Amino acid sequence: MSDDDNRSGSQSGAMKVLADRLVREADITEEQARELITLIGTDWNSLLREAHFLKARHRL
């Protein structure tokens, strides 16, 4: 296994952990969480703010 494989595996694992936490705390789907992480990055405050905004927008 190359270093690139290890890196992509750990990034994918990190995204899963972050997405799972976002799903639990913001009550959005895993797909929505992954899209937000891809668009915004890993800044937790920004992710949580946007997830709450997304959730509120979908209630309307």
Coordinates of N, CA and C in Angstrom, one line a residue:
M1 N 0.9 -1.2 0.0 CA 0.0 0.0 0.0 C 0.9 1.2 0.0
S2 N 0.6 2.2 -0.9 CA 1.4 3.4 -1.0 C 1.0 4.4 0.1
D3 N 1.8 5.5 0.2 CA 1.5 6.5 1.2 C 0.2 7.2 0.7
D4 N 0.0 7.4 -0.6 CA -1.2 8.0 -1.1 C -2.5 7.2 -0.7
D5 N -2.4 5.9 -0.8 CA -3.5 5.0 -0.3 C -3.8 5.2 1.1
N6 N -2.7 5.2 2.0 CA -2.9 5.5 3.4 C -3.5 6.8 3.7
R7 N -3.1 7.8 3.0 CA -3.6 9.2 3.2 C -5.1 9.2 2.8
S8 N -5.4 8.7 1.6 CA -6.8 8.8 1.2 C -7.7 7.9 2.1
G9 N -7.2 6.8 2.6 CA -8.0 6.0 3.5 C -8.2 6.8 4.8
S10 N -7.2 7.5 5.3 CA -7.4 8.2 6.6 C -8.3 9.4 6.4
Q11 N -8.2 10.1 5.2 CA -9.1 11.2 4.9 C -10.5 10.7 4.8
S12 N -10.7 9.6 4.1 CA -12.1 9.1 4.0 C -12.6 8.7 5.4
G13 N -11.8 8.1 6.2 CA -12.2 7.8 7.6 C -12.5 9.1 8.4
A14 N -11.7 10.1 8.2 CA -11.9 11.4 8.9 C -13.2 12.0 8.5
M15 N -13.5 11.9 7.1 CA -14.7 12.4 6.6 C -15.9 11.7 7.2
K16 N -15.8 10.4 7.3 CA -16.9 9.6 7.9 C -17.2 10.0 9.3
V17 N -16.2 10.1 10.1 CA -16.3 10.5 11.5 C -17.0 11.9 11.6
L18 N -16.5 12.8 10.8 CA -17.0 14.2 10.8 C -18.4 14.2 10.3
A19 N -18.7 13.5 9.2 CA -20.1 13.4 8.7 C -21.0 12.8 9.7
D20 N -20.6 11.7 10.3 CA -21.5 11.1 11.3 C -21.8 12.1 12.5
R21 N -20.8 12.8 12.9 CA -21.1 13.8 14.0 C -22.0 14.9 13.5
L22 N -21.9 15.3 12.3 CA -22.7 16.4 11.8 C -24.2 15.9 11.6
V23 N -24.3 14.6 11.2 CA -25.6 14.0 11.0 C -26.3 14.0 12.4
R24 N -25.6 13.6 13.4 CA -26.2 13.5 14.8 C -26.6 14.9 15.3
E25 N -25.6 15.8 15.2 CA -25.8 17.1 15.9 C -26.7 18.0 15.1
A26 N -26.8 17.9 13.8 CA -27.6 18.9 13.0 C -28.8 18.2 12.4
D27 N -28.9 16.9 12.5 CA -30.1 16.2 12.0 C -30.3 16.4 10.5
I28 N -29.2 16.2 9.8 CA -29.2 16.2 8.3 C -28.8 14.8 7.8
T29 N -28.9 14.5 6.5 CA -28.6 13.2 6.0 C -27.1 13.1 5.9
E30 N -26.6 11.9 5.8 CA -25.1 11.7 5.6 C -24.7 12.3 4.3
E31 N -25.5 12.2 3.3 CA -25.2 12.7 2.0 C -25.0 14.3 2.1
Q32 N -25.9 14.9 2.7 CA -25.8 16.4 2.9 C -24.6 16.7 3.7
A33 N -24.3 15.9 4.7 CA -23.1 16.2 5.5 C -21.8 16.1 4.7
R34 N -21.8 15.0 3.9 CA -20.6 14.9 3.1 C -20.4 16.0 2.0
E35 N -21.5 16.4 1.5 CA -21.5 17.5 0.5 C -21.0 18.8 1.2
L36 N -21.5 19.1 2.4 CA -21.0 20.3 3.1 C -19.5 20.2 3.4
I37 N -19.1 19.0 3.9 CA -17.6 18.9 4.2 C -16.8 19.1 2.9
T38 N -17.3 18.6 1.8 CA -16.6 18.8 0.5 C -16.5 20.2 0.1
L39 N -17.6 20.9 0.3 CA -17.7 22.3 -0.1 C -17.0 23.3 0.9
I40 N -17.1 23.0 2.2 CA -16.7 24.0 3.2 C -15.3 23.6 3.8
G41 N -15.1 22.3 3.9 CA -13.8 21.9 4.5 C -14.2 21.3 5.9
T42 N -13.2 21.3 6.8 CA -13.4 20.7 8.1 C -13.6 21.6 9.3
D43 N -13.8 22.9 9.0 CA -14.1 23.8 10.1 C -15.4 23.5 10.7
W44 N -15.4 23.0 12.0 CA -16.6 22.5 12.6 C -17.7 23.6 12.8
N45 N -17.3 24.8 13.2 CA -18.3 25.9 13.4 C -19.0 26.2 12.1
S46 N -18.2 26.3 11.0 CA -18.8 26.6 9.7 C -19.7 25.5 9.2
L47 N -19.3 24.3 9.4 CA -20.1 23.1 9.0 C -21.5 23.1 9.8
L48 N -21.4 23.3 11.1 CA -22.6 23.3 11.9 C -23.5 24.4 11.6
R49 N -23.0 25.6 11.3 CA -23.8 26.7 10.9 C -24.5 26.4 9.6
E50 N -23.8 26.0 8.6 CA -24.4 25.7 7.3 C -25.4 24.5 7.4
A51 N -25.1 23.5 8.2 CA -26.0 22.4 8.4 C -27.3 22.8 9.0
H52 N -27.3 23.7 10.0 CA -28.5 24.2 10.6 C -29.3 25.1 9.6
F53 N -28.6 25.9 8.8 CA -29.2 26.7 7.8 C -29.9 25.8 6.8
L54 N -29.2 24.7 6.4 CA -29.8 23.8 5.4 C -31.0 23.1 5.9
K55 N -30.9 22.7 7.2 CA -32.1 22.0 7.8 C -33.3 23.0 7.9
A56 N -33.1 24.2 8.3 CA -34.1 25.2 8.4 C -34.7 25.5 7.0
R57 N -33.9 25.5 6.0 CA -34.4 25.8 4.7 C -35.2 24.7 4.1
H58 N -34.9 23.5 4.5 CA -35.7 22.4 4.0 C -37.1 22.2 4.7
R59 N -37.2 22.8 5.9 CA -38.5 22.8 6.6 C -39.5 23.7 6.0
L60 N -39.1 24.7 5.2 CA -40.0 25.7 4.6 C -40.8 25.1 3.5

